[in-house]
Coordinates of C-alpha atoms and ligand atoms in Angstrom, one line a residue:
M1 CA 0.0 0.0 0.0
L2 CA 2.7 2.4 1.0
N3 CA 4.7 1.6 -2.1
K4 CA 1.7 2.1 -4.3
L5 CA 1.1 5.5 -2.7
K6 CA 4.7 6.5 -3.3
E7 CA 4.4 5.4 -6.9
I8 CA 1.3 7.5 -7.5
S9 CA 2.8 10.5 -5.9
E10 CA 5.8 10.1 -8.3
Q11 CA 3.6 9.7 -11.3
A12 CA 1.5 12.7 -10.4
R13 CA 4.6 14.8 -9.9
Q14 CA 6.0 14.0 -13.4
A15 CA 2.6 14.4 -15.1
I16 CA 2.0 17.8 -13.5
N17 CA 5.5 18.9 -14.4
S18 CA 4.9 18.4 -18.1
V19 CA 1.4 20.0 -18.2
Q20 CA 1.0 22.8 -20.7
T21 CA -2.7 23.7 -20.7
I22 CA -5.5 24.3 -18.2
Q23 CA -7.4 21.4 -19.8
Q24 CA -4.5 19.0 -19.0
I25 CA -4.7 20.1 -15.4
R26 CA -8.4 19.2 -15.3
D27 CA -7.6 15.8 -16.8
L28 CA -5.0 15.1 -14.1
Q29 CA -7.3 16.3 -11.4
T30 CA -9.8 13.6 -12.5
R31 CA -7.1 11.0 -13.0
F32 CA -5.5 11.4 -9.6
L33 CA -8.1 12.9 -7.4
G34 CA -11.4 12.1 -9.2
R35 CA -14.1 9.8 -7.8
K36 CA -12.7 6.8 -9.6
S37 CA -9.1 7.5 -8.8
F38 CA -7.0 5.1 -6.8
L39 CA -6.6 7.7 -4.0
A40 CA -10.4 8.2 -3.8
N41 CA -10.9 4.5 -3.2
A42 CA -7.8 3.9 -1.1
S43 CA -9.6 4.5 2.2
Q44 CA -11.5 1.3 1.6
S45 CA -8.2 -0.6 0.9
I46 CA -6.8 0.8 4.2
A47 CA -9.7 -0.7 6.1
S48 CA -8.6 -4.1 5.0
L49 CA -5.0 -3.7 6.2
A50 CA -3.8 -5.1 9.5
P51 CA -4.8 -2.6 12.3
E52 CA -1.2 -1.6 13.1
Q53 CA -0.6 -0.7 9.5
R54 CA -3.6 1.5 9.2
P55 CA -2.5 4.8 10.9
L56 CA 0.7 5.2 8.8
A57 CA -1.2 4.2 5.6
G58 CA -3.9 6.8 6.4
K59 CA -1.5 9.5 7.1
T60 CA 0.5 8.8 3.9
L61 CA -2.7 8.8 1.8
N62 CA -3.7 12.2 3.2
S63 CA -0.3 13.7 2.6
V64 CA -0.1 12.4 -1.0
K65 CA -3.6 13.8 -1.7
K66 CA -2.7 17.1 -0.3
E67 CA 0.6 17.3 -2.2
I68 CA -1.1 16.5 -5.5
F69 CA -3.8 19.0 -4.9
S70 CA -1.4 21.8 -4.1
L71 CA 0.9 21.0 -7.0
L72 CA -2.1 21.1 -9.4
E73 CA -3.3 24.4 -7.9
E74 CA 0.2 25.9 -8.2
K75 CA 0.5 24.8 -11.8
Q76 CA -2.9 26.1 -12.7
K77 CA -2.1 29.5 -11.3
S78 CA 1.2 29.8 -13.2
L79 CA -0.5 28.7 -16.4
Q80 CA -3.2 31.3 -15.9
K81 CA -0.6 34.0 -15.4
Q82 CA 1.2 32.9 -18.5
E83 CA -1.9 32.9 -20.5
Q84 CA -2.8 36.4 -19.4
G85 CA 0.7 37.5 -20.3
I86 CA 0.2 36.5 -23.9
D87 CA -3.5 37.1 -24.4
I88 CA -3.3 39.2 -27.5
S89 CA -7.0 39.9 -27.4
L90 CA -6.7 42.0 -24.2
P91 CA -6.7 45.8 -24.7
G92 CA -3.2 47.2 -24.5
F93 CA -2.0 49.9 -22.2
P94 CA -1.9 53.3 -23.9
V95 CA 1.7 54.5 -24.3
E96 CA 1.9 58.1 -23.2
I97 CA 4.2 60.3 -25.1
A98 CA 5.6 63.0 -22.9
G99 CA 6.6 66.5 -24.0
S100 CA 9.0 69.1 -22.8
H101 CA 8.4 71.1 -19.7
P102 CA 6.8 74.6 -20.2
L103 CA 9.9 76.2 -18.7
T104 CA 12.1 74.3 -21.1
N105 CA 10.0 75.6 -23.9
V106 CA 10.2 79.2 -22.7
I107 CA 14.0 78.9 -22.2
N108 CA 14.5 77.5 -25.7
E109 CA 12.3 80.1 -27.2
I110 CA 14.1 83.0 -25.5
C111 CA 17.5 81.5 -26.3
R112 CA 16.5 81.1 -30.0
V113 CA 15.5 84.8 -30.2
F114 CA 18.9 85.8 -28.8
E115 CA 20.7 83.5 -31.1
D116 CA 18.9 85.2 -34.0
L117 CA 20.2 88.5 -32.6
G118 CA 23.8 87.1 -32.7
F119 CA 24.2 85.7 -29.2
E120 CA 25.6 82.3 -28.4
V121 CA 24.1 80.1 -25.7
Q122 CA 26.4 78.8 -22.9
Q123 CA 26.0 77.0 -19.6
G124 CA 27.3 78.1 -16.2
S125 CA 27.9 76.2 -13.0
E126 CA 25.2 75.8 -10.3
I127 CA 27.9 75.5 -7.6
E128 CA 29.8 78.7 -7.3
T129 CA 32.1 80.4 -4.8
E130 CA 31.7 83.8 -3.1
K131 CA 34.3 85.1 -5.5
Y132 CA 32.2 84.5 -8.6
N133 CA 28.7 85.0 -7.1
F134 CA 29.7 88.2 -5.3
Q135 CA 33.2 89.7 -5.3
A136 CA 34.0 89.7 -9.0
L137 CA 30.6 91.2 -9.6
N138 CA 31.5 94.2 -7.5
I139 CA 29.6 92.9 -4.5
P140 CA 32.2 92.9 -1.7
L141 CA 31.8 90.9 1.5
D142 CA 30.5 93.9 3.5
H143 CA 28.4 95.3 0.7
P144 CA 24.8 95.9 1.9
S145 CA 23.4 94.7 -1.4
R146 CA 24.6 91.2 -0.5
D147 CA 21.7 90.8 1.8
A148 CA 19.4 91.0 -1.2
F149 CA 21.0 87.8 -2.6
D150 CA 20.2 85.5 0.3
T151 CA 22.3 82.4 -0.4
F152 CA 22.5 78.7 0.3
Y153 CA 26.1 78.0 1.5
L154 CA 27.4 74.5 1.1
Q155 CA 28.9 72.6 4.0
L156 CA 32.3 72.3 2.5
P157 CA 35.6 73.8 3.6
A158 CA 36.0 77.2 2.0
D159 CA 38.4 77.7 -0.9
R160 CA 41.5 79.7 0.3
T161 CA 41.2 82.3 -2.5
Q162 CA 37.6 82.0 -3.6
G163 CA 35.8 81.8 -0.3
R164 CA 32.9 79.6 0.6
Y165 CA 31.1 77.3 -1.8
L166 CA 27.5 78.1 -2.5
L167 CA 24.5 77.4 -4.8
R168 CA 24.5 80.4 -7.1
S169 CA 21.8 82.9 -6.3
H170 CA 21.8 84.4 -9.8
T171 CA 23.2 83.5 -13.2
S172 CA 25.5 86.6 -13.2
P173 CA 28.6 84.7 -12.1
S174 CA 28.6 83.0 -15.5
Q175 CA 29.5 86.5 -17.0
I176 CA 32.7 86.3 -14.9
R177 CA 33.5 82.7 -15.9
I178 CA 33.1 83.4 -19.6
M179 CA 34.9 86.8 -19.6
E180 CA 37.8 85.3 -17.6
K181 CA 38.4 82.7 -20.3
R182 CA 37.6 84.6 -23.5
K183 CA 38.3 88.0 -24.9
P184 CA 35.8 90.4 -26.5
P185 CA 33.9 90.7 -28.8
L186 CA 31.5 88.6 -26.8
A187 CA 27.7 88.2 -27.0
V188 CA 26.4 85.3 -24.8
V189 CA 23.2 84.2 -23.1
V190 CA 23.3 81.7 -20.2
P191 CA 20.1 80.0 -19.0
G192 CA 20.1 78.0 -15.8
K193 CA 18.9 77.2 -12.3
V194 CA 19.4 79.5 -9.4
Y195 CA 18.8 79.1 -5.6
R196 CA 17.6 81.3 -2.8
P197 CA 16.3 80.3 0.6
D198 CA 12.8 81.8 0.1
N199 CA 9.7 80.3 1.6
V200 CA 7.6 78.7 -1.1
D201 CA 4.4 80.4 -2.0
A202 CA 2.5 81.3 -5.2
S203 CA 5.3 83.6 -6.4
H204 CA 8.4 82.2 -4.7
S205 CA 10.4 79.1 -5.0
F206 CA 13.8 78.2 -3.5
M207 CA 14.9 77.1 -7.0
F208 CA 14.0 79.0 -10.1
H209 CA 15.5 79.8 -13.5
Q210 CA 17.2 82.8 -14.9
I211 CA 18.6 83.8 -18.3
E212 CA 21.7 86.0 -18.1
G213 CA 22.9 87.9 -21.2
F214 CA 25.8 90.1 -21.9
A215 CA 27.8 91.6 -24.7
V216 CA 31.3 93.2 -24.6
D217 CA 33.1 95.0 -27.4
R218 CA 34.6 98.3 -28.2
E219 CA 32.1 101.2 -28.2
I220 CA 29.1 99.3 -26.8
N221 CA 26.6 101.7 -25.3
F222 CA 23.2 101.8 -23.7
S223 CA 21.3 102.1 -27.0
H224 CA 22.7 98.7 -28.0
L225 CA 21.2 97.3 -24.8
K226 CA 17.9 99.0 -25.5
G227 CA 17.8 97.8 -29.1
V228 CA 18.4 94.2 -28.2
L229 CA 15.9 94.1 -25.4
V230 CA 13.1 95.9 -27.4
E231 CA 13.6 93.3 -30.1
F232 CA 13.5 90.5 -27.5
G233 CA 10.2 91.9 -26.1
R234 CA 8.6 92.0 -29.5
R235 CA 9.7 88.5 -30.5
V236 CA 9.0 86.7 -27.3
F237 CA 5.7 88.5 -26.4
S238 CA 4.1 90.3 -29.3
A239 CA 5.0 92.7 -32.0
D240 CA 3.3 95.7 -30.3
T241 CA 5.0 95.1 -26.9
R242 CA 6.5 98.3 -25.5
L243 CA 9.4 98.5 -23.0
R244 CA 10.0 100.9 -20.2
F245 CA 13.4 101.4 -18.7
R246 CA 13.3 102.6 -15.0
P247 CA 16.6 103.7 -13.3
H248 CA 17.6 101.1 -10.7
F249 CA 20.7 100.0 -8.8
F250 CA 22.7 96.8 -9.3
P251 CA 26.3 96.6 -8.0
F252 CA 27.5 94.9 -11.2
T253 CA 26.1 97.5 -13.7
E254 CA 26.3 101.3 -13.9
P255 CA 24.0 102.8 -15.0
S256 CA 21.4 100.1 -14.2
A257 CA 17.7 99.8 -15.1
E258 CA 14.8 97.6 -14.4
V259 CA 12.7 96.9 -17.5
D260 CA 8.9 96.7 -17.7
I261 CA 6.9 95.5 -20.6
S262 CA 3.4 96.8 -21.5
C263 CA 0.9 94.5 -19.8
L264 CA 0.2 91.5 -21.9
L265 CA -3.4 91.3 -20.7
C266 CA -4.6 94.8 -21.0
S267 CA -2.0 96.2 -23.4
G268 CA -1.2 98.9 -20.9
K269 CA -4.7 100.1 -20.0
G270 CA -4.5 98.8 -16.5
C271 CA -5.9 95.5 -15.0
P272 CA -5.5 93.4 -11.9
V273 CA -2.5 91.5 -13.3
C274 CA -0.4 94.7 -13.8
K275 CA -2.0 96.1 -10.6
H276 CA -3.6 98.8 -12.8
S277 CA -0.2 100.2 -13.7
G278 CA -0.2 99.0 -17.3
W279 CA 3.4 97.6 -16.9
L280 CA 5.0 94.3 -15.8
E281 CA 8.5 94.2 -14.5
I282 CA 10.5 91.4 -16.3
L283 CA 14.2 92.0 -16.0
G284 CA 17.2 93.9 -14.7
C285 CA 20.0 95.3 -16.9
G286 CA 22.7 97.9 -17.3
M287 CA 26.2 98.7 -18.5
I288 CA 28.7 96.3 -17.1
H289 CA 30.5 98.1 -14.1
P290 CA 34.2 99.0 -14.8
N291 CA 35.1 97.1 -11.7
V292 CA 33.6 93.9 -13.2
L293 CA 35.6 94.3 -16.3
R294 CA 38.7 94.9 -14.3
A295 CA 38.1 91.7 -12.3
V296 CA 38.4 89.7 -15.5
K297 CA 41.3 91.8 -16.8
I298 CA 39.4 93.5 -19.5
N299 CA 40.4 97.2 -19.8
P300 CA 37.3 99.4 -19.3
A301 CA 39.0 102.2 -21.1
K302 CA 38.9 100.2 -24.3
F303 CA 35.9 97.9 -23.9
Q304 CA 32.4 98.3 -22.6
G305 CA 29.6 95.9 -22.2
F306 CA 25.9 95.6 -21.3
A307 CA 24.3 92.9 -19.3
F308 CA 20.8 91.7 -18.4
G309 CA 19.2 89.0 -16.3
M310 CA 15.6 87.8 -16.3
G311 CA 13.5 85.3 -14.3
V312 CA 12.2 82.6 -16.6
E313 CA 9.2 81.5 -14.3
R314 CA 7.9 85.0 -14.1
I315 CA 8.1 85.4 -17.9
A316 CA 6.4 82.0 -18.4
M317 CA 3.7 82.9 -15.9
L318 CA 3.0 86.2 -17.7
K319 CA 3.1 84.6 -21.1
Y320 CA 0.7 81.8 -20.3
G321 CA -1.4 83.4 -17.6
I322 CA -0.2 81.0 -14.8
S323 CA -0.9 82.4 -11.4
D324 CA 1.1 80.0 -9.2
I325 CA 4.8 79.2 -9.6
R326 CA 4.4 75.9 -7.7
L327 CA 2.6 74.5 -10.7
F328 CA 5.9 74.3 -12.6
F329 CA 7.4 71.9 -10.0
S330 CA 4.4 69.8 -8.9
N331 CA 4.5 67.4 -11.9
H332 CA 0.8 67.4 -12.5
K333 CA 0.3 65.9 -15.9
K334 CA -2.9 67.8 -16.5
F335 CA -1.0 71.0 -16.1
L336 CA 2.1 70.0 -18.0
R337 CA 0.2 68.4 -20.9
Q338 CA -1.2 71.8 -22.0
F339 CA 2.3 72.9 -23.0
Y340 CA 3.5 69.9 -24.9
E341 CA 4.8 71.0 -28.2
V342 CA 4.0 68.8 -31.1
Ligands
DAH1 N1 21.5 89.2 -11.1 C1 20.3 90.0 -11.0 C2 19.4 89.3 -10.0 O1 19.4 88.1 -9.9 C3 19.7 90.2 -12.3 C4 20.5 91.1 -13.1 C5 20.4 92.5 -13.1 C6 21.4 90.6 -14.0 C7 21.1 93.3 -13.9 C8 22.2 91.4 -14.8 C9 22.0 92.8 -14.7 O2 23.1 91.0 -15.7 O3 22.7 93.6 -15.5 O4 18.5 89.9 -9.5

């Protein structure tokens, strides 16, 4: 009896191993566990055994039944899984094609406009030192304007000549990096991320994007700056966009100006977006300060330059009527999808 049970267990194991369809599983179920199977009728045979042999035979019978049952069940599950995997009649999963981020689109568009105007596009470094983020830009250590550029400092030993390491708080240090390596004539724009420890709200983020631009050559003057920026405004916003230059202060430019464009929504008539002024501030600019040129060993008696810096998020928000800067960084597909370019 025990030998017979062992034999059946072995047969079942082999048969189940080579099963390939659900139907075969059902056949084996009938063959090994069905009403007419040896196992189903084995209880009666046990009754005819000598009393001392019955307990072991009963136990073995049960464990063989259990084993075959669970092997069949396991096989059935794995076959079902396989069949699902290759069921070509099931509807497929739609493949979502992603698009570029709205900020990428705006950066590309602005850079293309400046490229058309003769500028080249370069990258800067997000990790800077005090020398490049401040000193070389005419912002000495004790200069009060440094407070305006609240800064994330890195927990690294300071460089002996360049000071502490930091996350750049504006893209202006790339002016220094480029002028240090190359001689005029230069006309460059540098897009990139900048960092400031601001509390996040609808109009602030601790990381945002700027585009820096500058040109250096002999006899560059403020009207070149105006010409370039007016053209930029017309091409990036609309052909009838007007610009307003307001005197301002930046340590790295002299004279300096803040530039407003005529409000995109009301064309200057006054509305809630421009706070009824008709104007929207979009960038800072000016003639590169002689001290900045000196810092990169360019002689200010021979060369002049203009520079400007703009916030990309602000421009994108104005251009598309977006009221909360956090939307750019929250990765909501419904928001992002609106800006996919085909
Ligand atoms: N770096 C300034 C800022 O982050 C923006 C800026 C102003 C850049 C005037 C310039 C400039 O190049 O000339 O607020």
